mmCIF file of C-alpha atoms and ligand atoms in Angstrom:
data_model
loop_
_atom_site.group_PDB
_atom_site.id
_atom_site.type_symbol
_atom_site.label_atom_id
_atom_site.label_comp_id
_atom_site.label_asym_id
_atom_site.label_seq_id
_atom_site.Cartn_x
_atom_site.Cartn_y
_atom_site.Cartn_z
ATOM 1 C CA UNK Z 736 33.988 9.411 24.752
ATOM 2 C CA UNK Z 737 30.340 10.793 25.126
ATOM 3 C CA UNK Z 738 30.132 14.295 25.392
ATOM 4 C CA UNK Z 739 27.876 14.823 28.736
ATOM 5 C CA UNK Z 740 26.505 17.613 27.761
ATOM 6 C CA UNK Z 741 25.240 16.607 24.487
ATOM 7 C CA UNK Z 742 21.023 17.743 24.027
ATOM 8 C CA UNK Z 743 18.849 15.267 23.877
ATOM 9 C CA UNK Z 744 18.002 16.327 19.936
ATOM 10 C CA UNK Z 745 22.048 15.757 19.354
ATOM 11 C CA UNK Z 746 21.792 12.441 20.430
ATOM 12 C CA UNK Z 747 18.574 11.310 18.304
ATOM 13 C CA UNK Z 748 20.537 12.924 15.564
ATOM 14 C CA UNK Z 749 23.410 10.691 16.579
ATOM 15 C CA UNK Z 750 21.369 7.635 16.297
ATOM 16 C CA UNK Z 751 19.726 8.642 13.412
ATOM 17 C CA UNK Z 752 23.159 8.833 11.914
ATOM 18 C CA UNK Z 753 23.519 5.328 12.937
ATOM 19 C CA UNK Z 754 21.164 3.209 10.779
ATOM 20 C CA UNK Z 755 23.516 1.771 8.609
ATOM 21 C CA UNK Z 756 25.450 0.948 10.853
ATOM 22 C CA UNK Z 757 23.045 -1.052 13.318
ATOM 23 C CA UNK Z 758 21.777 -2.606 10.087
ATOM 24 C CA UNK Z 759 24.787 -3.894 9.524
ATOM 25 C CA UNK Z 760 25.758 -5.025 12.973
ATOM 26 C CA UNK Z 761 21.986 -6.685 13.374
ATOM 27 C CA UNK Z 762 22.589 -8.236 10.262
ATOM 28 C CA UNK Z 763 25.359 -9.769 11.265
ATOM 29 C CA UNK Z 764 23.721 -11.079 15.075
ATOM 30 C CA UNK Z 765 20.686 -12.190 13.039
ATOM 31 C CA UNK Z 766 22.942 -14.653 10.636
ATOM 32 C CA UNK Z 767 24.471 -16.119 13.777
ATOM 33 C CA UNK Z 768 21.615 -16.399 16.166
ATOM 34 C CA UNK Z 769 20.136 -19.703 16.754
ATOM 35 C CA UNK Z 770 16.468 -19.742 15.454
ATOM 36 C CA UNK Z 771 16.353 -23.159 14.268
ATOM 37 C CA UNK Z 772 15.736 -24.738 10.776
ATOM 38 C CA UNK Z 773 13.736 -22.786 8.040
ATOM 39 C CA UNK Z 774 10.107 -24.026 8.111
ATOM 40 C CA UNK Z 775 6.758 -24.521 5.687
ATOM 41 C CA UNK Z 776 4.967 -21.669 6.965
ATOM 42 C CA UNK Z 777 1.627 -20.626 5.815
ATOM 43 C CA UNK Z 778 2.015 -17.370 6.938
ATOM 44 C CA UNK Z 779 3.837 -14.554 9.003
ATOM 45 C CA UNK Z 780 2.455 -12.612 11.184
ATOM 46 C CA UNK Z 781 4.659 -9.733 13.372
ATOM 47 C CA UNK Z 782 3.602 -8.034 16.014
ATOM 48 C CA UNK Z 783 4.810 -4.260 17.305
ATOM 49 C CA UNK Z 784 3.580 -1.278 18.305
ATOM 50 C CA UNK Z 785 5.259 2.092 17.600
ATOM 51 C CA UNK Z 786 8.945 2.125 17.182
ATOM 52 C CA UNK Z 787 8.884 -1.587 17.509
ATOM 53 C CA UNK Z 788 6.479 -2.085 14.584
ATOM 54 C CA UNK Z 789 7.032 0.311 11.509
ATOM 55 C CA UNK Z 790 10.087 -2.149 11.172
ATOM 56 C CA UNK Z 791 7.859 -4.867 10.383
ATOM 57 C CA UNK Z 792 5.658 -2.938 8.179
ATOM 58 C CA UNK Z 793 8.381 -1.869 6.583
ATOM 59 C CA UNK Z 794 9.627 -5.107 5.353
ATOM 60 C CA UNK Z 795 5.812 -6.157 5.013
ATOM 61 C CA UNK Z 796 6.078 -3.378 2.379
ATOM 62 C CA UNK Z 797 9.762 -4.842 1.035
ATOM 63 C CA UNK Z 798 8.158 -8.365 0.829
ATOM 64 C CA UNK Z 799 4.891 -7.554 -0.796
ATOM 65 C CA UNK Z 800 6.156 -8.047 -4.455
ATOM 66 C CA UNK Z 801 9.020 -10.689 -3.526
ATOM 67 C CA UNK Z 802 7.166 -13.350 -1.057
ATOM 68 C CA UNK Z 803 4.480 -15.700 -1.393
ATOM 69 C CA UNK Z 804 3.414 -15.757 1.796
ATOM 70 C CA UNK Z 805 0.860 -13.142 3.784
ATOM 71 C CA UNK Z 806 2.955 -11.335 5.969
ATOM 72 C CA UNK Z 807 0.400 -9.431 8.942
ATOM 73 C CA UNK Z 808 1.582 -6.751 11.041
ATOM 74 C CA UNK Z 809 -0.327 -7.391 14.533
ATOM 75 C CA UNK Z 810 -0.822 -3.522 16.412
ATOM 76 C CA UNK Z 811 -3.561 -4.600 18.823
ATOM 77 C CA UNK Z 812 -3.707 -7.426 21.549
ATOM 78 C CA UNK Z 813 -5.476 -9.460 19.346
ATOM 79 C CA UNK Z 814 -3.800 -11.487 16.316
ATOM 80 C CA UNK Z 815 -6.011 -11.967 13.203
ATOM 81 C CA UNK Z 816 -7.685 -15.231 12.826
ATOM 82 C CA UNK Z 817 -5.588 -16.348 9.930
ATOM 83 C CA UNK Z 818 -2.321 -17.752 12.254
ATOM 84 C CA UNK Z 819 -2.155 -21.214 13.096
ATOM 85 C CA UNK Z 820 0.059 -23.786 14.265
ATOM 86 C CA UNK Z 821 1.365 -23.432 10.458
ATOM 87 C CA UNK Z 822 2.134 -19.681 11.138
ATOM 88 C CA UNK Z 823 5.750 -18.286 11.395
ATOM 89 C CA UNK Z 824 5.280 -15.204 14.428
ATOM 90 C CA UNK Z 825 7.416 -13.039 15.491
ATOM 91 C CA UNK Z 826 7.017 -10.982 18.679
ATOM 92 C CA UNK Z 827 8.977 -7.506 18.387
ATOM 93 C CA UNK Z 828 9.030 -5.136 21.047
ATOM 94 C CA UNK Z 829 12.287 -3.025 21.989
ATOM 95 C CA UNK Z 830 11.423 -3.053 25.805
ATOM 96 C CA UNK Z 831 9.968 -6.446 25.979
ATOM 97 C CA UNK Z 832 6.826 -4.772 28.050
ATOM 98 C CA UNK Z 833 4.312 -3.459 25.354
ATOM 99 C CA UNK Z 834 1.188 -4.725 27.212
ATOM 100 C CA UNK Z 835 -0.030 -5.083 23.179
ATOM 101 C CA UNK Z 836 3.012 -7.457 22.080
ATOM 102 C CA UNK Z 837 2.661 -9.305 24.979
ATOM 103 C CA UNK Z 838 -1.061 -9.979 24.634
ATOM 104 C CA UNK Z 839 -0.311 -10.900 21.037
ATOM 105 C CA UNK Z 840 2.637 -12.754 21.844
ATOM 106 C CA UNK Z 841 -0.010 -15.191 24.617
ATOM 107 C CA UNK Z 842 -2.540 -15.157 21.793
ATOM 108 C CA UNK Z 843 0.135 -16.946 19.198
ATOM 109 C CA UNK Z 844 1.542 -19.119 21.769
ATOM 110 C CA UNK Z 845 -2.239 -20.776 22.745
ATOM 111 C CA UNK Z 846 -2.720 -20.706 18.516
ATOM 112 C CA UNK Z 847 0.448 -23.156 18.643
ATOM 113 C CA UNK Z 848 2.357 -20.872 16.448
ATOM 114 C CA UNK Z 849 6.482 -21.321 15.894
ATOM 115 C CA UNK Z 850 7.440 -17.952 17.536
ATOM 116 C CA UNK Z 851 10.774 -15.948 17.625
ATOM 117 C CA UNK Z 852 11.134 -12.708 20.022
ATOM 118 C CA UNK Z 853 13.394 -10.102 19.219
ATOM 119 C CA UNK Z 854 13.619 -7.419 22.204
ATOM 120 C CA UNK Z 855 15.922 -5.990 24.120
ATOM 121 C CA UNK Z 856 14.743 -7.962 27.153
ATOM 122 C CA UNK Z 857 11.920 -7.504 29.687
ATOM 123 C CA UNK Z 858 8.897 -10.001 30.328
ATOM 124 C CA UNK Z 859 9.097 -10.974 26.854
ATOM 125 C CA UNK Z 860 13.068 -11.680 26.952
ATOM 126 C CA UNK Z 861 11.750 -13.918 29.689
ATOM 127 C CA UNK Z 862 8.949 -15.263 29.201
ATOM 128 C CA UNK Z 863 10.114 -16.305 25.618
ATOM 129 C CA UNK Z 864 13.699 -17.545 26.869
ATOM 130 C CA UNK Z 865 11.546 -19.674 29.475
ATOM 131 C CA UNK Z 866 9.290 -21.489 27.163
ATOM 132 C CA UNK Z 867 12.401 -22.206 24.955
ATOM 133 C CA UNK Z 868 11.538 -20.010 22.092
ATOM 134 C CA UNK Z 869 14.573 -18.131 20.361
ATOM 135 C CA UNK Z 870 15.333 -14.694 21.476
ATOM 136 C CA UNK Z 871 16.995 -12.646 19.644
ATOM 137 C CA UNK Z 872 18.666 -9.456 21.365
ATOM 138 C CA UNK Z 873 19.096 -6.219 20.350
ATOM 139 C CA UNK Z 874 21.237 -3.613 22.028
ATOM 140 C CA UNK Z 875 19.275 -1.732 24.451
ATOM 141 C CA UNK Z 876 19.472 1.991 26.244
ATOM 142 C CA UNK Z 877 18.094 3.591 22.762
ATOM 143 C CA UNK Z 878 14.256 4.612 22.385
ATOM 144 C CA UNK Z 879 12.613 1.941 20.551
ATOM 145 C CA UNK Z 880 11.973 4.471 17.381
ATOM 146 C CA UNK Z 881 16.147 5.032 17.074
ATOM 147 C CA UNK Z 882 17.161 1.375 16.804
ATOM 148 C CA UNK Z 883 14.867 0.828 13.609
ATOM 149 C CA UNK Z 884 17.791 -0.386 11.990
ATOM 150 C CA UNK Z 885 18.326 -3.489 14.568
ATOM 151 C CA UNK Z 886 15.170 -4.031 14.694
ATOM 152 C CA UNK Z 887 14.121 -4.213 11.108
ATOM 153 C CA UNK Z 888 17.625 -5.705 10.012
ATOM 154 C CA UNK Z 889 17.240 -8.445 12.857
ATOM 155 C CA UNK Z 890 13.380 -9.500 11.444
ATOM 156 C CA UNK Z 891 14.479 -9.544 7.837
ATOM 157 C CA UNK Z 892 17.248 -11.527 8.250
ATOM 158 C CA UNK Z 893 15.672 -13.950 10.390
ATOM 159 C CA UNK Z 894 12.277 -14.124 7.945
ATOM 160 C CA UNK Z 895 15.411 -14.520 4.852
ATOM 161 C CA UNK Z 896 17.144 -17.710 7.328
ATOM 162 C CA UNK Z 897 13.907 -19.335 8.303
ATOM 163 C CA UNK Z 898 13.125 -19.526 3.792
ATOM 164 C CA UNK Z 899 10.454 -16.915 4.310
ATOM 165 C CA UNK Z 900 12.360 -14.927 1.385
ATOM 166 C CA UNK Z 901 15.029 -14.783 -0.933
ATOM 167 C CA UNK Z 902 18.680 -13.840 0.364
ATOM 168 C CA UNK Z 903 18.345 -9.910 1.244
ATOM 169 C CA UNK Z 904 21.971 -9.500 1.503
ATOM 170 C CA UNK Z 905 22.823 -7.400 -1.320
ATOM 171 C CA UNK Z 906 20.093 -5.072 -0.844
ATOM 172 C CA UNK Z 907 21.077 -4.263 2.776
ATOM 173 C CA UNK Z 908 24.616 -3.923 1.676
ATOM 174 C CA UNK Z 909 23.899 -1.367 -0.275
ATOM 175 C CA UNK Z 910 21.454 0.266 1.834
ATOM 176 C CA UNK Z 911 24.193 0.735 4.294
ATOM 177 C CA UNK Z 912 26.421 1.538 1.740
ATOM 178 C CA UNK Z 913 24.093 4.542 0.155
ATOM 179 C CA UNK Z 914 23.205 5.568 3.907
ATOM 180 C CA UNK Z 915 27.020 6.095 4.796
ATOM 181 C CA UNK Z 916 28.296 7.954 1.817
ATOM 182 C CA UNK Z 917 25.078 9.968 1.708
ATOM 183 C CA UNK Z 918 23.661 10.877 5.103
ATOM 184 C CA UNK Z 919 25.823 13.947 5.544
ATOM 185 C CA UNK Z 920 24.584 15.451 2.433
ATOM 186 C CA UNK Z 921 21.231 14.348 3.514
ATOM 187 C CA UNK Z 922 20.929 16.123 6.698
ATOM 188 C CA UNK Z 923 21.735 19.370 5.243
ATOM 189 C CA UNK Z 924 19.096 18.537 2.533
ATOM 190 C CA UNK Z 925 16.872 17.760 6.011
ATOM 191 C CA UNK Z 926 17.552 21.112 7.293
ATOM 192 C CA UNK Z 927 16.115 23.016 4.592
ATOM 193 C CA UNK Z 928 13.053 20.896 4.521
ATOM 194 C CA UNK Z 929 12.700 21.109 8.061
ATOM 195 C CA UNK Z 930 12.438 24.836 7.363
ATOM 196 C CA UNK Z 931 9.956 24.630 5.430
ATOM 197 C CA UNK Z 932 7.561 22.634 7.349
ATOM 198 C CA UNK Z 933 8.549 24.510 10.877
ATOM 199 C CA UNK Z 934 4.903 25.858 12.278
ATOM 200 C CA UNK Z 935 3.040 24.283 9.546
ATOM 201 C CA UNK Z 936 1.073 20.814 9.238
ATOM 202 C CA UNK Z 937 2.971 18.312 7.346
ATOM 203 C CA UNK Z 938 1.168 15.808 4.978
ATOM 204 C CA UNK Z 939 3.043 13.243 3.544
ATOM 205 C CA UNK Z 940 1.931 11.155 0.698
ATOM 206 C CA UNK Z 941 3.120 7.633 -0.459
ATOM 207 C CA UNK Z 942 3.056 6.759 -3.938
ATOM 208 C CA UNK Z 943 3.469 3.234 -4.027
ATOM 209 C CA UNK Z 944 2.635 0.313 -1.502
ATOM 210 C CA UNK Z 945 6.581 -0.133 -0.834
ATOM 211 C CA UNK Z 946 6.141 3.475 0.340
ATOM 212 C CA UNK Z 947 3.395 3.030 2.928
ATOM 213 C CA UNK Z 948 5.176 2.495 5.820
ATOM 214 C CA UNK Z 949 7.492 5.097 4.780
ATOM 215 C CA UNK Z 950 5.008 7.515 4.904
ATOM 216 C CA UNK Z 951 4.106 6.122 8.166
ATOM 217 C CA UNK Z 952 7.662 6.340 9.455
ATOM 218 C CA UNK Z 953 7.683 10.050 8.844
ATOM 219 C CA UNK Z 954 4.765 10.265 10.404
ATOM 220 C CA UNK Z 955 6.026 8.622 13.592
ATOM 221 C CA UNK Z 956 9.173 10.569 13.826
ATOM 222 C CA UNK Z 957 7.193 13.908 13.137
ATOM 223 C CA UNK Z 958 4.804 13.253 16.027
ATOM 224 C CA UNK Z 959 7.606 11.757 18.521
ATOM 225 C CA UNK Z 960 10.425 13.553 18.092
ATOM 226 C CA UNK Z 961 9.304 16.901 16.917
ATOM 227 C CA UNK Z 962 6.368 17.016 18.897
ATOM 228 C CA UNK Z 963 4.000 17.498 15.250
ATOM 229 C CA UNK Z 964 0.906 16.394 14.251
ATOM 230 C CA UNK Z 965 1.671 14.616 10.852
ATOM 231 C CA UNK Z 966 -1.232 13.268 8.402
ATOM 232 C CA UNK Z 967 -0.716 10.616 6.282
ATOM 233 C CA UNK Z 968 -2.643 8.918 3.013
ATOM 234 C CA UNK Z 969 -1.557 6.887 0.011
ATOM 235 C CA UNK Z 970 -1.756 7.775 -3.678
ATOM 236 C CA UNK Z 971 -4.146 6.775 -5.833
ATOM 237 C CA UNK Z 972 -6.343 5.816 -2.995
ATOM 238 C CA UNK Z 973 -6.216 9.469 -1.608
ATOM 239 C CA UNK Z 974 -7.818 10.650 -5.494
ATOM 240 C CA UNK Z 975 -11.048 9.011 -4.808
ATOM 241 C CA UNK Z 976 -11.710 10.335 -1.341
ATOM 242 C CA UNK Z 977 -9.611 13.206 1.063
ATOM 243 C CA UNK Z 978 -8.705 15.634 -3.104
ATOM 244 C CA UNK Z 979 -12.358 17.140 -2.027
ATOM 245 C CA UNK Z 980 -11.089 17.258 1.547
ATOM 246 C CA UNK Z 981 -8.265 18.802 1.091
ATOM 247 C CA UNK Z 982 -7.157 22.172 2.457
ATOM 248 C CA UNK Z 983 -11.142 22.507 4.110
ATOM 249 C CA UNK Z 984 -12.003 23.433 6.869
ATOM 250 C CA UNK Z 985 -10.823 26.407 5.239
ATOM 251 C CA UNK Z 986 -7.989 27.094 8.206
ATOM 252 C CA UNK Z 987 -5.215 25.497 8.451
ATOM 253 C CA UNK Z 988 -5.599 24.638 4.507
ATOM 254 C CA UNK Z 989 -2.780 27.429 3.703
ATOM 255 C CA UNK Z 990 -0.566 25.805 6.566
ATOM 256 C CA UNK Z 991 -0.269 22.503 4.753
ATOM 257 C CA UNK Z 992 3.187 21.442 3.696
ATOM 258 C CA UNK Z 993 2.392 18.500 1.233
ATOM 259 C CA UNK Z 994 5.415 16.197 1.234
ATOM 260 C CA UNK Z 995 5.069 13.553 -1.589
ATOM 261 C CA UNK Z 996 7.164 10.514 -1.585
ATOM 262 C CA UNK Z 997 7.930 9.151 -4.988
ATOM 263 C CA UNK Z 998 9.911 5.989 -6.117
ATOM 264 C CA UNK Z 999 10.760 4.140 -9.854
ATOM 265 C CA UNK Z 1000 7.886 1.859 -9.154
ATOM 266 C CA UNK Z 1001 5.026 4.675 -8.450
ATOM 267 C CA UNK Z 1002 3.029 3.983 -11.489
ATOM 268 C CA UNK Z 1003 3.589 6.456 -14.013
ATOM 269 C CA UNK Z 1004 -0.316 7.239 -14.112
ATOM 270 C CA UNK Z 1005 -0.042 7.516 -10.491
ATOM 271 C CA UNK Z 1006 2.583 10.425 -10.786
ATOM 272 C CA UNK Z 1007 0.396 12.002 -13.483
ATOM 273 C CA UNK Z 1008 -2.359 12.081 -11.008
ATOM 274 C CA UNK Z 1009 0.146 13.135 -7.725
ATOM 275 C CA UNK Z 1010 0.690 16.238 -10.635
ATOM 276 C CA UNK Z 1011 -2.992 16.921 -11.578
ATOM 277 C CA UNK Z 1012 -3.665 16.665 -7.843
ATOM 278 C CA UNK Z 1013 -1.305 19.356 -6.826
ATOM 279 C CA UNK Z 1014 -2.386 21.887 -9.574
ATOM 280 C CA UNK Z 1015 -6.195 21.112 -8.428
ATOM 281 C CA UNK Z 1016 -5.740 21.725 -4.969
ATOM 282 C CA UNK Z 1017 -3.002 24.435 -5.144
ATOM 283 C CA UNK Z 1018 -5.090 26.986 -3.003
ATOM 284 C CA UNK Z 1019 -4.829 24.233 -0.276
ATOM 285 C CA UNK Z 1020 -1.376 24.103 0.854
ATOM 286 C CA UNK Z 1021 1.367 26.166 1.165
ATOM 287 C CA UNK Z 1022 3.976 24.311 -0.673
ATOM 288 C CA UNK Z 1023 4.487 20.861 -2.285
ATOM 289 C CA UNK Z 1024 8.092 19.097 -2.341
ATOM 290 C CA UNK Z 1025 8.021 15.853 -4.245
ATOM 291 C CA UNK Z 1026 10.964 13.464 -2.816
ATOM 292 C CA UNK Z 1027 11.992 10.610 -5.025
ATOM 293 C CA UNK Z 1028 14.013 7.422 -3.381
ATOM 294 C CA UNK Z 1029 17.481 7.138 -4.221
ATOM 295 C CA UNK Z 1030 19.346 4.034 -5.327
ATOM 296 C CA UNK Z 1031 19.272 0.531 -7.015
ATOM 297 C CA UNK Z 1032 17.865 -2.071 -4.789
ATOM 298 C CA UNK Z 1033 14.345 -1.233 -3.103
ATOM 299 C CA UNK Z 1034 16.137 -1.744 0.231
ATOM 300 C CA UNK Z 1035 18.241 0.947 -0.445
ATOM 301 C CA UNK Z 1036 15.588 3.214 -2.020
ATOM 302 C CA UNK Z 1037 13.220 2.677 0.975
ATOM 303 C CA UNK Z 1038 16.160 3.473 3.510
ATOM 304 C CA UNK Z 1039 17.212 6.688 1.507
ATOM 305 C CA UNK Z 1040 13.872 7.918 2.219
ATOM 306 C CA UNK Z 1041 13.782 6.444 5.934
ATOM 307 C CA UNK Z 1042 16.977 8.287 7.287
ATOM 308 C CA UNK Z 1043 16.124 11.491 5.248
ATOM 309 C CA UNK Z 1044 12.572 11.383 6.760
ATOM 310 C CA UNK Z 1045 14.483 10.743 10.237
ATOM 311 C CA UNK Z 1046 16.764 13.777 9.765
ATOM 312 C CA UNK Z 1047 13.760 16.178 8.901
ATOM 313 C CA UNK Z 1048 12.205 15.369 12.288
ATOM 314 C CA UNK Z 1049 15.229 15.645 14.180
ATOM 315 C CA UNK Z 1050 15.833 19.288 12.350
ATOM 316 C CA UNK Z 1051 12.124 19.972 13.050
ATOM 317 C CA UNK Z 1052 12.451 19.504 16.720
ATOM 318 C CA UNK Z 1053 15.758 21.543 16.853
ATOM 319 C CA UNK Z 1054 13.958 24.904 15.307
ATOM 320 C CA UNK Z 1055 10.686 23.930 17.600
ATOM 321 C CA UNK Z 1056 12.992 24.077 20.358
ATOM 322 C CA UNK Z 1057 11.889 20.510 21.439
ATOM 323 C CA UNK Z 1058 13.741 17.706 22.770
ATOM 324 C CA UNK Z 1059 13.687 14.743 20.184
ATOM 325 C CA UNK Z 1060 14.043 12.515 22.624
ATOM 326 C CA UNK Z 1061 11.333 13.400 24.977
ATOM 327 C CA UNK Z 1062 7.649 11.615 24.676
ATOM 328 C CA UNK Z 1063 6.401 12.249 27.941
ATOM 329 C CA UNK Z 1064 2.753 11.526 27.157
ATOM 330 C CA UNK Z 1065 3.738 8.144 25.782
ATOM 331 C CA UNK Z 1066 5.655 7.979 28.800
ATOM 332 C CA UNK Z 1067 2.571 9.401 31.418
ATOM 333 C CA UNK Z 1068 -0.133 6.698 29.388
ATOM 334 C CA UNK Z 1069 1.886 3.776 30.370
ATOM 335 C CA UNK Z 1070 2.386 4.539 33.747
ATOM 336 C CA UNK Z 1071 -1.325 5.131 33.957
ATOM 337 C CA UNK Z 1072 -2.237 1.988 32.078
ATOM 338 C CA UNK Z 1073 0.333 0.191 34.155
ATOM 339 C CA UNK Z 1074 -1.572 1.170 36.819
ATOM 340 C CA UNK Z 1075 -4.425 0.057 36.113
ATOM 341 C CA UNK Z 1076 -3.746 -3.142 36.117
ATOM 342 C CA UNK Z 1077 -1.848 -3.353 39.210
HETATM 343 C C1 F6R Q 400 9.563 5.134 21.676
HETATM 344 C C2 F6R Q 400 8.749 4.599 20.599
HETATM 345 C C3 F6R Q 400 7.428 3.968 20.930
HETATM 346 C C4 F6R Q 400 7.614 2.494 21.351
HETATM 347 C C5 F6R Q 400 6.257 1.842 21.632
HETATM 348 C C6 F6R Q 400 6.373 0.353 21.924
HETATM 349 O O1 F6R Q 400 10.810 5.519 21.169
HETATM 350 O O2 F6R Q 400 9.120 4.690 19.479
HETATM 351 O O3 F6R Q 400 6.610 4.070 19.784
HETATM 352 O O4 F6R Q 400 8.279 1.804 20.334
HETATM 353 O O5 F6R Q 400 5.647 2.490 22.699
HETATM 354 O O6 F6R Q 400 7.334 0.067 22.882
HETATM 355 P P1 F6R Q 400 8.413 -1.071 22.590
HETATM 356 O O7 F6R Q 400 9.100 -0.667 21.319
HETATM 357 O O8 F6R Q 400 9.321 -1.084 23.757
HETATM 358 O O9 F6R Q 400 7.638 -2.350 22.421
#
């Protein structure tokens, strides 16, 4: 039984506990859920916003080295020019009511596009059940960033059954596998990184393109469930521009916490540089914590790094004494925007 008195920060924690587990039960919805036959797609394009998008970027970042197809990630109303009525899209939004997704979701529809929804309902449930499109539910009464693991679980598979990409099967088998014997350690691994970063400005660096969204889910999580500004960038780019930036203005340079994420496929010049970087700029932070991924497949390695990442904001928000699961200002901008329209 729930315990009704449980914070709001247990409860994220909770659900951040539970990504191996909603992988494997969206896994399992995905391989039975009628989407139709697997197509000849020139593309794939997925659109989300927040919560509802690092999922897709995430296995934009999986598929880079494995698929032949462009896979875009759609944050904005408007879709690229590249999809056509050759173009696998898929709509993602938790709610069903980001005003972005839908526009998106109208845009791919008039481009002829074969589309899939996955949402927990809403207007897109709807309108996407209406014009005979498949829908693909996910469980709903979480915030959007918690169920990462149905969401991203349910696009993969469905991108894996429609002969977008190889089988993924093994790989999320032994994410969840890794997650479940692991994520206790983890979180007490979390706590003391959490420590470290408490009152300071956390920068975290990816170190390989699998890694992007990584980075950027760590950012997410930082900024919306511990309340923290986060700043991201992406090694080697980051060498050739922000190493002169770094730590200036002079204040908050000593306040940086510089969190870099490593895997086995960072190029091994691109750790010498992450090194040479760090001794360069030491006067500009205040500490450095290199985090490598942890398993065999690069599912697995990505999601060691997700849930840690998850933890670490959850932890963050405990010793900043703020709810994890409150974003009012996300909350007060769509009421405003909302009204706006009406
Ligand atoms: C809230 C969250 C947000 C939402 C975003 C889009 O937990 O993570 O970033 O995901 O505002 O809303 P949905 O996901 O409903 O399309």
């Amino acid at each position: 039984m729930k315990d009704v008195s449980q914070s709001g920060t247990d409860r994220m924690l909770d659900l951040a506990m539970s990504l191996p587990e909603q992988i494997e039960q969206a896994a399992r919805t995905a391989c039975s859920a009628n989407i139709g036959r697997p197509g000849r797609f020139d593309a794939v394009a997925v659109a989300g916003m927040g919560g509802s998008g690092i999922g897709a970027k995430i296995a934009q970042g999986l598929l880079l080295d494995e698929c032949q197809l462009p896979v875009y990630v759609c944050s904005d109303y408007d879709i690229p020019a590249a999809p056509s009525a050759k173009t696998l899209f898929v709509a993602v939004s938790y709610s069903g009511n980001t005003e972005e997704t839908l526009s998106a979701y109208a845009q791919a529809r008039r481009r002829g596009c074969r589309i899939i929804a996955i949402t927990s309902g809403g207007e897109l449930g709807r309108s996407a059940a209406m014009a005979g499109y498949p829908v693909i539910g996910v469980p709903g009464g979480m915030p959007p960033r918690a169920a990462l693991g149905h969401l991203f679980a349910t696009l993969l598979v469905s991108l894996e059954r429609l002969g977008v990409c190889e089988s993924q099967q093994r790989g999320l088998e032994e994410a969840v596998r890794l997650m479940r014997s692991r994520r206790k350690s983890w979180l007490v691994r979390a706590r003391t990184i959490a420590k470290h970063i408490d009152g300071r400005l956390p920068i975290v660096y990816s170190t390989s393109r699998m890694l992007d969204a990584v980075a950027d889910r760590w950012r997410c999580q930082f900024n919306e469930n511990a309340g923290v500004l986060c700043h991201t960038n992406l090694l080697p780019e980051h060498n050739h521009n922000e190493i002169v930036g770094m730590g200036r203005p002079r204040h908050p340079g000593r306040n940086a916490v510089v969190i870099a994420l490593l895997d086995r496929e960072t190029h091994p010049r691109t750790r010498y540089r992450l090194e040479s970087v760090l001794d360069i700029t030491e006067e500009a932070y205040y500490l450095a914590m290199q985090i490598e991924s942890k398993g065999r497949s690069r599912l697995a390695r990505i999601f060691s790094l997700v849930m840690l990442g998850d933890f670490v904001s959850v932890e963050l928000a405990r010793l900043a004494g703020k709810d994890a699961m409150e974003i009012n200002r996300i909350d007060e901008l769509k009421r405003r925007m909302a009204q706006k329209r009406g």
